[in-house]
PDB file of C-alpha atoms in Angstrom:
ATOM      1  CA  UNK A  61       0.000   0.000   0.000  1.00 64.00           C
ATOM      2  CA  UNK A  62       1.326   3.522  -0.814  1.00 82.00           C
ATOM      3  CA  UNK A  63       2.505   5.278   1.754  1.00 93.00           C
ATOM      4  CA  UNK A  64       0.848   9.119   2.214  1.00 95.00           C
ATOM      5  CA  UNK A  65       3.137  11.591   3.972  1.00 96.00           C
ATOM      6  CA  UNK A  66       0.515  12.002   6.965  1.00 97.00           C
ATOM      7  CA  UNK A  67       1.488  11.180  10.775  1.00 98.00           C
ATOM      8  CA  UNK A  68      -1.285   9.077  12.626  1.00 98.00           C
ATOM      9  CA  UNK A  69      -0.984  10.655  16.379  1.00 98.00           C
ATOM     10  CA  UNK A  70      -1.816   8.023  19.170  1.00 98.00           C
ATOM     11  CA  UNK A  71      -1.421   9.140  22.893  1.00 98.00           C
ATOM     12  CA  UNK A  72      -1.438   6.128  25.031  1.00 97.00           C
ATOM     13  CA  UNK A  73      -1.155   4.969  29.122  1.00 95.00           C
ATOM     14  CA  UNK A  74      -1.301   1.230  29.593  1.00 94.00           C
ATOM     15  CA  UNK A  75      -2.938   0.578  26.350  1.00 96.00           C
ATOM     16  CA  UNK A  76      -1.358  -2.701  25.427  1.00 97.00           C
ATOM     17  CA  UNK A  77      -4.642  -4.700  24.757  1.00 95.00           C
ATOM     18  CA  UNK A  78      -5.734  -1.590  22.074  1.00 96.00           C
ATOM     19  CA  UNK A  79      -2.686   0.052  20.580  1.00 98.00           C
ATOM     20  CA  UNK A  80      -1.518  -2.887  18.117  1.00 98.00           C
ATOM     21  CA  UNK A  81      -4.953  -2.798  16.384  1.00 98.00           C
ATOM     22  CA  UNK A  82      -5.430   1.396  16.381  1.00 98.00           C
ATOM     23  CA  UNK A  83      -1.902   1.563  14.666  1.00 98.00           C
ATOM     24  CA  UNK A  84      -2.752  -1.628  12.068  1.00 98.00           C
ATOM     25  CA  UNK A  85      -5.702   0.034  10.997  1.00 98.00           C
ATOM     26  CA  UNK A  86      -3.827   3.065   9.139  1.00 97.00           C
ATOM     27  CA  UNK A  87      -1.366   1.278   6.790  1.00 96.00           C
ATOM     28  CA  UNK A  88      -0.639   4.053   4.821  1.00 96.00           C
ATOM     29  CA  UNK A  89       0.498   6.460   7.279  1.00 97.00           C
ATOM     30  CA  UNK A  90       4.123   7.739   6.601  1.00 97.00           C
ATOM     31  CA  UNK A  91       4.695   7.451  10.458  1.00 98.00           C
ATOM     32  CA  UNK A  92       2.880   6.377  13.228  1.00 98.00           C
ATOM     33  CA  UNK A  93       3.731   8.461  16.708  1.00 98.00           C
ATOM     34  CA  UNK A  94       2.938   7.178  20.002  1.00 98.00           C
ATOM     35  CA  UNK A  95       2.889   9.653  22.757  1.00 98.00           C
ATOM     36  CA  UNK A  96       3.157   7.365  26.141  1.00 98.00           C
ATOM     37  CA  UNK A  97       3.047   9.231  29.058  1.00 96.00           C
ATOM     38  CA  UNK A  98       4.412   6.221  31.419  1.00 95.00           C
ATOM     39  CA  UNK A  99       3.182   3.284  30.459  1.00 95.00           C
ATOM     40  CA  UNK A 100       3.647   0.405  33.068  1.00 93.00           C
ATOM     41  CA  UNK A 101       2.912  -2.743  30.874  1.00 95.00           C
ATOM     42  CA  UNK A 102       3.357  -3.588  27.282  1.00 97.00           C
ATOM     43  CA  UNK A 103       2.363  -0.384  25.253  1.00 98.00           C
ATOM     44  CA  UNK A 104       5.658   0.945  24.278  1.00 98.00           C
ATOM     45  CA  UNK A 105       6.662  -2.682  22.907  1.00 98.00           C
ATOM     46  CA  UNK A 106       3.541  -3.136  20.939  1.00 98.00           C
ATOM     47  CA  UNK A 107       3.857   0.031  19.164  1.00 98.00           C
ATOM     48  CA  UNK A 108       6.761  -0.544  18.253  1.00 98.00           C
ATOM     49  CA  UNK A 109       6.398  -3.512  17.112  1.00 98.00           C
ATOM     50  CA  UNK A 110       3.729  -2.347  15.154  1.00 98.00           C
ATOM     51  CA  UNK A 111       5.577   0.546  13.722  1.00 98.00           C
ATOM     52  CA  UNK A 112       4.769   3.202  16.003  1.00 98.00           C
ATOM     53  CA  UNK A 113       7.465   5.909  17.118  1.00 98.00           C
ATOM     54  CA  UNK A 114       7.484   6.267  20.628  1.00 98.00           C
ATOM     55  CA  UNK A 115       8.260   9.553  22.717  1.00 98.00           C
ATOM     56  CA  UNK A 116       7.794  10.084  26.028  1.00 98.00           C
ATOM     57  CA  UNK A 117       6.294  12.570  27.875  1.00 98.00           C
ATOM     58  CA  UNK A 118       4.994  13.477  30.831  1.00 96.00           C
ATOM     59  CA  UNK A 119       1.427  13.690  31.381  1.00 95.00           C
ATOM     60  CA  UNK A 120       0.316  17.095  30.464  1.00 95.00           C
ATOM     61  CA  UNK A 121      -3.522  17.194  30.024  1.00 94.00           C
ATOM     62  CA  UNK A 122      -5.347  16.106  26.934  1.00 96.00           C
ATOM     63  CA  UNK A 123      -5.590  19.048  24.635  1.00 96.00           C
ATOM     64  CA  UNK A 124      -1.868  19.803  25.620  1.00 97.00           C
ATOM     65  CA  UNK A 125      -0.543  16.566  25.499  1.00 97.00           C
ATOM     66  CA  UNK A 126      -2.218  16.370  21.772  1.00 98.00           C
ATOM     67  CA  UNK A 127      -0.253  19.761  21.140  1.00 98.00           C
ATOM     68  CA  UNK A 128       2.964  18.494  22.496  1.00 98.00           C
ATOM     69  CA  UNK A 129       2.192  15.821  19.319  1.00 98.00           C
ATOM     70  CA  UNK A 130       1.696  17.609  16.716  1.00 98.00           C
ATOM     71  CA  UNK A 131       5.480  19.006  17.781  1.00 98.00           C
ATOM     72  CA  UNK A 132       6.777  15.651  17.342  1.00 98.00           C
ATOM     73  CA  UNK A 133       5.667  14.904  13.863  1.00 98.00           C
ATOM     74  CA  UNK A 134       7.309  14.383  10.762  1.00 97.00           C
ATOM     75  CA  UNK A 135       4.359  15.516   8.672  1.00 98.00           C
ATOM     76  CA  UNK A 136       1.901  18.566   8.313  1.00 98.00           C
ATOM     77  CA  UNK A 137      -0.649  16.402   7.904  1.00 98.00           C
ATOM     78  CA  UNK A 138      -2.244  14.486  11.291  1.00 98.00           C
ATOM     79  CA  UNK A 139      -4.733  12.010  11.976  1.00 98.00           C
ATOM     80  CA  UNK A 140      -5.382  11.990  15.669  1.00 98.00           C
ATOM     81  CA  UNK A 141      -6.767   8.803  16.998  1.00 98.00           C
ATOM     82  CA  UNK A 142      -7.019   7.390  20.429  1.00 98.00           C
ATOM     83  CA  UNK A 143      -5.685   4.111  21.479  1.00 97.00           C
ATOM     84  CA  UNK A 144      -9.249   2.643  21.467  1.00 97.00           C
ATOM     85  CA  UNK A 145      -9.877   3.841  17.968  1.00 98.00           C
ATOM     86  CA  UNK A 146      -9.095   2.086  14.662  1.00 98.00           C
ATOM     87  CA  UNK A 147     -10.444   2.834  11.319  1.00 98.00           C
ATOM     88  CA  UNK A 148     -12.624   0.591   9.461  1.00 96.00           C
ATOM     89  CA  UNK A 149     -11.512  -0.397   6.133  1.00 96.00           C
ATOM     90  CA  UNK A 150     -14.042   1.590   4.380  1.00 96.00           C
ATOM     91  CA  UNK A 151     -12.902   4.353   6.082  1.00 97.00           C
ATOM     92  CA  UNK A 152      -9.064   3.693   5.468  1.00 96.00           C
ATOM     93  CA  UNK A 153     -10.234   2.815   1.383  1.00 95.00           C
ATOM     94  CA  UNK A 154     -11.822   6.613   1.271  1.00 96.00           C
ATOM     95  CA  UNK A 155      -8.699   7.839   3.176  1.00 96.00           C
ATOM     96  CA  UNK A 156      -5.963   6.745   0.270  1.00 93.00           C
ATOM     97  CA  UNK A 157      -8.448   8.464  -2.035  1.00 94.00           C
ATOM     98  CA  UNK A 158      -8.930  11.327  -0.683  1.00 95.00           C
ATOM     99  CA  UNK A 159      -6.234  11.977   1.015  1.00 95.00           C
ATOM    100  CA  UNK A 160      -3.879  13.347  -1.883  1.00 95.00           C
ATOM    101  CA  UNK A 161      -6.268  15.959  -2.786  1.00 95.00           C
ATOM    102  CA  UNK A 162      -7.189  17.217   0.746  1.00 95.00           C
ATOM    103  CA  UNK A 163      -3.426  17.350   1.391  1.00 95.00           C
ATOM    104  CA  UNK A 164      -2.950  19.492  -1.758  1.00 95.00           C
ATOM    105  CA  UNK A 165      -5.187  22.082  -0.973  1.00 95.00           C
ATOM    106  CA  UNK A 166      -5.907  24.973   1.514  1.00 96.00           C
ATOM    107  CA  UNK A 167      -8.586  23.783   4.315  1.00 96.00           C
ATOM    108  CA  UNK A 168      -7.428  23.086   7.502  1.00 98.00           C
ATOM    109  CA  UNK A 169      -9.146  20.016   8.568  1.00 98.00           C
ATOM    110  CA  UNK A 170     -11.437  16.940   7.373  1.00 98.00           C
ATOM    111  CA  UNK A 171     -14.443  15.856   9.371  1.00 98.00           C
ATOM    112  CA  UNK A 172     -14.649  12.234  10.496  1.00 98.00           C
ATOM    113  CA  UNK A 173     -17.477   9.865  11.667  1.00 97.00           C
ATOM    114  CA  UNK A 174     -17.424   7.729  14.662  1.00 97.00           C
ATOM    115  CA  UNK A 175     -19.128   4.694  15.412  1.00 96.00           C
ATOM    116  CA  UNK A 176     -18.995   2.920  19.187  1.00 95.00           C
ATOM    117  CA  UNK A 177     -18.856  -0.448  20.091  1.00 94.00           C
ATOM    118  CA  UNK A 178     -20.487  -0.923  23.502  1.00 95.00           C
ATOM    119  CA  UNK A 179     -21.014  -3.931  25.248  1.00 94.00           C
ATOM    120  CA  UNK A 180     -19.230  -5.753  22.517  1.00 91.00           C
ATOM    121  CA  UNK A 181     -21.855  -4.904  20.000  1.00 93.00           C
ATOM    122  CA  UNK A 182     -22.386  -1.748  18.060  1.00 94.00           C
ATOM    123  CA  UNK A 183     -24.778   0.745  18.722  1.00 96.00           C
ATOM    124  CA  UNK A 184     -27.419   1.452  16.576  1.00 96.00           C
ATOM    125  CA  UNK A 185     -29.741   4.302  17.193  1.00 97.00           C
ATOM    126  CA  UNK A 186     -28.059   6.401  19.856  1.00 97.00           C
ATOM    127  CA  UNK A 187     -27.133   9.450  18.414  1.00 95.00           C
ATOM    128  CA  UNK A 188     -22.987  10.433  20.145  1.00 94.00           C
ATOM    129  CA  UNK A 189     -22.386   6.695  19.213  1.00 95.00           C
ATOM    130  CA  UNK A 190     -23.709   6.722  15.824  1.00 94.00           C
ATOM    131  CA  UNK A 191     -22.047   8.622  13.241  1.00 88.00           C
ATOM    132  CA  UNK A 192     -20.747  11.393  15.375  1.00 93.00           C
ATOM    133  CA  UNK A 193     -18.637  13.793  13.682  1.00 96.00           C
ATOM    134  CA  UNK A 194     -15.146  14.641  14.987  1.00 97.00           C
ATOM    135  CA  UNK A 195     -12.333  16.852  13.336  1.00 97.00           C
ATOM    136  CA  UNK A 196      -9.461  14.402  13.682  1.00 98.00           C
ATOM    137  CA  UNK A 197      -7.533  15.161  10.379  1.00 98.00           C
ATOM    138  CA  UNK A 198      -5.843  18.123  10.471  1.00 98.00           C
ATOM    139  CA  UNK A 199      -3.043  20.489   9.151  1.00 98.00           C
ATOM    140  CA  UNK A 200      -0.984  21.414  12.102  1.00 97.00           C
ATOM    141  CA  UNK A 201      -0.176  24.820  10.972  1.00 97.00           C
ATOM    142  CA  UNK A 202      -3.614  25.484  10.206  1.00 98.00           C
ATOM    143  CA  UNK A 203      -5.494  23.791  13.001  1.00 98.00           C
ATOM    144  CA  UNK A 204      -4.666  23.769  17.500  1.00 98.00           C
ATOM    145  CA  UNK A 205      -6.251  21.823  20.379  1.00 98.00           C
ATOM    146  CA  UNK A 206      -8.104  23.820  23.311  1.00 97.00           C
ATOM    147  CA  UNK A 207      -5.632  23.564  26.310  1.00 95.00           C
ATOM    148  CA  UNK A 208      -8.418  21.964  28.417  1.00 94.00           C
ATOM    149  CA  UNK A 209      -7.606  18.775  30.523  1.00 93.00           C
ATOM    150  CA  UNK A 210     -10.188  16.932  29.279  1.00 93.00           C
ATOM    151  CA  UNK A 211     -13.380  17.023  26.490  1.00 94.00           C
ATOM    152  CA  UNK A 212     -10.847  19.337  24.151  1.00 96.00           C
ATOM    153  CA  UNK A 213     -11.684  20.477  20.920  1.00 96.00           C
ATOM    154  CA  UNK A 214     -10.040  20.762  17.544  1.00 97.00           C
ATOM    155  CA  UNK A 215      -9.816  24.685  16.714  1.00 97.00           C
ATOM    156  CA  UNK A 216      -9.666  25.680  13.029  1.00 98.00           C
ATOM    157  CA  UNK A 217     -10.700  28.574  10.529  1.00 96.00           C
ATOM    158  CA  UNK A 218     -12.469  28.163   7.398  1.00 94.00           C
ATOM    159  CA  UNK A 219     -14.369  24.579   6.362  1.00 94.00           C
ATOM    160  CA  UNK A 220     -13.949  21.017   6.497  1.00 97.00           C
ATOM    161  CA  UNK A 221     -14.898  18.338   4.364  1.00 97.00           C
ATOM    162  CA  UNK A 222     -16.908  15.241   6.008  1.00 97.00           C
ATOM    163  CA  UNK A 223     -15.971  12.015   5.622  1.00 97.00           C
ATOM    164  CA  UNK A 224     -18.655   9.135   4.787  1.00 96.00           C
ATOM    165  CA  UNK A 225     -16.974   5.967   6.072  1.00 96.00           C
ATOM    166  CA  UNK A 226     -16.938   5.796  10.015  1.00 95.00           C
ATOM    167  CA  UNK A 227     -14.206   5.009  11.736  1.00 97.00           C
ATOM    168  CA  UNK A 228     -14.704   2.946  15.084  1.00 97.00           C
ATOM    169  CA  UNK A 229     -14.749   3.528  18.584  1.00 96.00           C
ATOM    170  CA  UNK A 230     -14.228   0.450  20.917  1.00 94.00           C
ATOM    171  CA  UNK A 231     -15.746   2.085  24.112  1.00 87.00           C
ATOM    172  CA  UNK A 232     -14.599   1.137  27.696  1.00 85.00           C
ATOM    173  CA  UNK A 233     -14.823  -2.840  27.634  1.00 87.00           C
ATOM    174  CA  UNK A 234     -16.623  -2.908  30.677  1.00 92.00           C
ATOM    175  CA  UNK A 235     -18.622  -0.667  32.997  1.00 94.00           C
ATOM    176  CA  UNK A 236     -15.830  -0.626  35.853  1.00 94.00           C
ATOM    177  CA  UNK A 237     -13.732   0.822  33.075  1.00 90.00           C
ATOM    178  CA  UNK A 238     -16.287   3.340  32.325  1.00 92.00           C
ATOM    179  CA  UNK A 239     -17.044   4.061  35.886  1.00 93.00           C
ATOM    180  CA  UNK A 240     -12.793   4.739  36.334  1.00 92.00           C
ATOM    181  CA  UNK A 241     -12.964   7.289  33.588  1.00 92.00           C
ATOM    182  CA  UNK A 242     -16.128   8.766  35.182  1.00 94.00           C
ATOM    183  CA  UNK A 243     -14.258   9.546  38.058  1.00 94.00           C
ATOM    184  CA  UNK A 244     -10.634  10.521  36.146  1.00 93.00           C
ATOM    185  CA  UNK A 245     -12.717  12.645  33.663  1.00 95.00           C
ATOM    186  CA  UNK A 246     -14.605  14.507  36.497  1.00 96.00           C
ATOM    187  CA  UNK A 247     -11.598  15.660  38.421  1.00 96.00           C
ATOM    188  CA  UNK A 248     -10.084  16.981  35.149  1.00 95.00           C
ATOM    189  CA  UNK A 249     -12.639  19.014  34.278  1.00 96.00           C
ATOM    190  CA  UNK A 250     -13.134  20.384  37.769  1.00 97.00           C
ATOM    191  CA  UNK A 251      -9.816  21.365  37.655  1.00 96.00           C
ATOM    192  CA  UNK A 252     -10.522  23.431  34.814  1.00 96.00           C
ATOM    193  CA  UNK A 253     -13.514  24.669  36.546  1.00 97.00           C
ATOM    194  CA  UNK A 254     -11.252  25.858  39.497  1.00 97.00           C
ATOM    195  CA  UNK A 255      -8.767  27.191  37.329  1.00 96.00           C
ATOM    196  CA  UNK A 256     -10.898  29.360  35.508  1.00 96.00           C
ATOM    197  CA  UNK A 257     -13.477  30.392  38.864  1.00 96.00           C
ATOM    198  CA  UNK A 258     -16.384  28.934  38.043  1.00 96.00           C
ATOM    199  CA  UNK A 259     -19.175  29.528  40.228  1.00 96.00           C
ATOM    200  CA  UNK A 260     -20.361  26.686  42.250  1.00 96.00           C
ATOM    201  CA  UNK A 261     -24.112  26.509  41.337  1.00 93.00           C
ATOM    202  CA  UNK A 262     -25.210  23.704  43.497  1.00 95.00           C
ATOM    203  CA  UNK A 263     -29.118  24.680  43.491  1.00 94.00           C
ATOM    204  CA  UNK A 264     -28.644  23.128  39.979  1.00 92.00           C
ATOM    205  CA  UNK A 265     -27.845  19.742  41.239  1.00 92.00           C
ATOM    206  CA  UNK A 266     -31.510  18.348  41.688  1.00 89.00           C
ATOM    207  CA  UNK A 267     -32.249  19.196  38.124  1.00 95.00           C
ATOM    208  CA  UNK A 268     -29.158  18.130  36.154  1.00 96.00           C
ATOM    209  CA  UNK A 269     -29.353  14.245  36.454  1.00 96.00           C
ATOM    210  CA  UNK A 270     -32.917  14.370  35.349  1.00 97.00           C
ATOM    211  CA  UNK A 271     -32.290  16.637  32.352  1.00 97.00           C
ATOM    212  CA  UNK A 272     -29.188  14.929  31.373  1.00 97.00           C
ATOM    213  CA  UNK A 273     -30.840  11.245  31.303  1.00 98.00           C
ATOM    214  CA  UNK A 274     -33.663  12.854  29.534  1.00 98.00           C
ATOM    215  CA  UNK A 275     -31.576  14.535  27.144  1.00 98.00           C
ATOM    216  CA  UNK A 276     -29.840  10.998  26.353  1.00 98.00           C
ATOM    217  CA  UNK A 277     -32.729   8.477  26.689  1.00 98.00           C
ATOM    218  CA  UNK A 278     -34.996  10.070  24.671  1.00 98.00           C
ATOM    219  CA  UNK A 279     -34.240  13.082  22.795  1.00 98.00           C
ATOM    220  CA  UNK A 280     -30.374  11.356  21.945  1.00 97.00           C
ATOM    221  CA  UNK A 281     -32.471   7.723  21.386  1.00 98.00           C
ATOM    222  CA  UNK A 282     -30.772   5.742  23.384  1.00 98.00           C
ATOM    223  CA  UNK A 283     -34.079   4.127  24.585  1.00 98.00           C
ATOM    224  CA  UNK A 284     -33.996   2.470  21.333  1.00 98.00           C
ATOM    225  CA  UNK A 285     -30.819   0.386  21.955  1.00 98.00           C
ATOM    226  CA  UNK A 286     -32.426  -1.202  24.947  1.00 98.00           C
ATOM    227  CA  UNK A 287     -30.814  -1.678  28.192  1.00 97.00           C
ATOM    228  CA  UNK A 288     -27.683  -0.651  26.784  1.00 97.00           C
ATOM    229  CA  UNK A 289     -28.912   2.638  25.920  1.00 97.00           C
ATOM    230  CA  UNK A 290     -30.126   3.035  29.448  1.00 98.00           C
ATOM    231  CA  UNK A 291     -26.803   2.421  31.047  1.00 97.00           C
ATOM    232  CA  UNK A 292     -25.394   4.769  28.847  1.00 96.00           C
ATOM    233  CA  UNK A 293     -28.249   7.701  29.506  1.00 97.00           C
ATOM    234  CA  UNK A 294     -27.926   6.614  33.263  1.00 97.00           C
ATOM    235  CA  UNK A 295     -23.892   7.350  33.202  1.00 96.00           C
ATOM    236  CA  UNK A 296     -24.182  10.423  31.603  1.00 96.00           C
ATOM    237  CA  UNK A 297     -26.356  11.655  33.830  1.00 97.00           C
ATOM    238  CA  UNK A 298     -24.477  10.504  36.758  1.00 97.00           C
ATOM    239  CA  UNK A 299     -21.662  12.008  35.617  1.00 97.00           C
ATOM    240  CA  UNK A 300     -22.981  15.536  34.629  1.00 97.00           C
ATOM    241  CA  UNK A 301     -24.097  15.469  38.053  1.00 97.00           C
ATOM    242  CA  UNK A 302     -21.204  14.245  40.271  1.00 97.00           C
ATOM    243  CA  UNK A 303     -18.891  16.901  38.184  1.00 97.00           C
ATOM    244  CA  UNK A 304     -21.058  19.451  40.396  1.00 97.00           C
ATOM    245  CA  UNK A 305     -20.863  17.591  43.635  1.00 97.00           C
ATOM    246  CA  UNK A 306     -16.911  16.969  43.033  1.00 97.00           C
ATOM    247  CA  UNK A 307     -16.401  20.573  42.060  1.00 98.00           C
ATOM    248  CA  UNK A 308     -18.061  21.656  45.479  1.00 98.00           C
ATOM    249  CA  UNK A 309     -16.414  20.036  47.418  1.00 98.00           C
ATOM    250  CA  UNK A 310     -13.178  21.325  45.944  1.00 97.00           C
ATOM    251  CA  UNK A 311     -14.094  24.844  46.612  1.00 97.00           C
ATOM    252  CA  UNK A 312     -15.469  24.139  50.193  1.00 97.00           C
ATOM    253  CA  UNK A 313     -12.288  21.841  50.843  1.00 97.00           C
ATOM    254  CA  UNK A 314      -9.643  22.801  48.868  1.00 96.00           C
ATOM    255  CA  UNK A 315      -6.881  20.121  50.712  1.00 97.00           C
ATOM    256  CA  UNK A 316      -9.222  17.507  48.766  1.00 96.00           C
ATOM    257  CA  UNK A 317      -7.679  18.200  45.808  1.00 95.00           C
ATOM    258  CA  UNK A 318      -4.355  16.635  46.734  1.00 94.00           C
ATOM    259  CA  UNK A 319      -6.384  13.785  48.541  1.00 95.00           C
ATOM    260  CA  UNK A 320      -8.196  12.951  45.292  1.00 94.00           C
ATOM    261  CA  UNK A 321      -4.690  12.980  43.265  1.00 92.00           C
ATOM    262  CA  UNK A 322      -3.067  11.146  45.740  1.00 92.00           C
ATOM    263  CA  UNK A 323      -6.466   8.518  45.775  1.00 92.00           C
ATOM    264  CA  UNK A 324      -6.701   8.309  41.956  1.00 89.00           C
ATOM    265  CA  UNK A 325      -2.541   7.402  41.728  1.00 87.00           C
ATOM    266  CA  UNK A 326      -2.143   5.087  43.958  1.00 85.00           C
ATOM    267  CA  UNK A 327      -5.153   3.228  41.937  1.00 81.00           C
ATOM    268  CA  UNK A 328      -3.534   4.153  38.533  1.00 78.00           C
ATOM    269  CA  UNK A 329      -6.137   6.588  37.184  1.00 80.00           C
ATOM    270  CA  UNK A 330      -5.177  10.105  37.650  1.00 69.00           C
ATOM    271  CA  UNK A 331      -1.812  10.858  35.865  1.00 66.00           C
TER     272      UNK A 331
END
């Protein structure tokens, strides 16, 4: 296969079980860069035996850790993918074809599809896991991640083609995995919160689960994957909620937020 001078980004912590098949999945990538921020098992020998480039460094925060990547590469060109992530060979077909011309030209980003895997099986009708659209091709002069810790955002100027073939999302292979990333998520993004002053609005508290599942379960349609859909509605909601609880107690105890670190590392999450 033709290789396209284009640098698939993968930043990775003890992702030995996903990184082989996230790196396989883009075979015409000039280079493949894995930025491991102190991985204790087998990530950093996968990749590279998988052709993946491996620099450390430091935890930093998602949207700057992504930024610290784009540094790295050998190529303008990036596709950003998490370890978790691999495209489907529809996707990676459209990809060699469009690639060249995209590359040639002036726009700063393309627009790709995700699809998620849940439960082991994909899901169908709810809407974040079905199609959702995600700038993750990008020209790194042309396009920055936000600096926040967690949920960033690609930042561009100008348009962006959309992609048709999905690429895939295998999401959290069980619920204590997703129930861990509740809990790392959350203190990022109260970080942020504190960082920035955010008012503490706790007299929002007894409406935000309910609006959130709501929002989810029925409006997003993930009644119509069934109990699956539930537990996903259900952990959104919990999560939009204990965000708020977690952030007051932060500004009410400040000392907890070197607890919580301290907590979340000795049990491998925070980082």
């Amino acid at each position: 296969m033709q290789k396209l001078p284009l640098t698939l980004v993968v930043i990775t912590h003890n992702e030995a079980d996903n990184i082989a098949r996230c790196l396989d999945s883009v075979p015409f990538a000039a280079e493949k860069l894995v930025i491991d921020s102190g991985s204790d098992d087998d990530t950093v020998a996968v990749a590279q035996a998988h052709g993946g480039r491996v620099v450390h460094q430091d935890w930093l925060g998602f949207g700057p850790q992504r930024n610290f990547a784009s540094t790295q590469c050998s190529h303008d060109w990036i596709l950003a993918l998490d370890a978790d992530e691999y495209l489907s060979p529809e996707l990676a077909t459209e990809l060699e074809q469009r690639l060249p011309e995209l590359m040639a030209g002036p726009g700063p980003a393309a627009i790709l599809r995700r699809s998620t895997v849940y439960m082991g099986r994909p899901m169908r009708w709810y809407r974040p896991a079905v199609g959702e659209k995600m700038a993750r091709l990008y020209h790194r002069d042309r396009a920055r991640w936000t600096d926040a810790r967690v949920h960033e955002s690609l930042r561009f100027e100008g348009s962006a083609p959309t992609l048709d073939a999905p690429f895939n999302h295998a999401n959290n292979p069980t619920l204590v995995h997703k129930q861990l990333k509740v809990l790392r998520y959350a203190e990022l993004k109260c970080r942020d919160w504190l960082d920035k002053g955010k008012p503490v609005r706790m007299w929002q508290a007894p409406f935000v689960f309910l609006l959130a599942f709501v929002k989810d379960y029925v409006f997003r349609l993930a009644f119509l994957d069934g109990w699956r859909g539930f537990m996903i509605a259900q952990t959104a909601a919990s999560y939009a909620l204990y965000k708020r609880m977690r952030y007051y107690e932060m500004c009410n105890n400040p000392d907890s937020v070197r607890l919580a670190s301290a907590a979340l590392t000795r049990h491998g999450i925070d980082r």
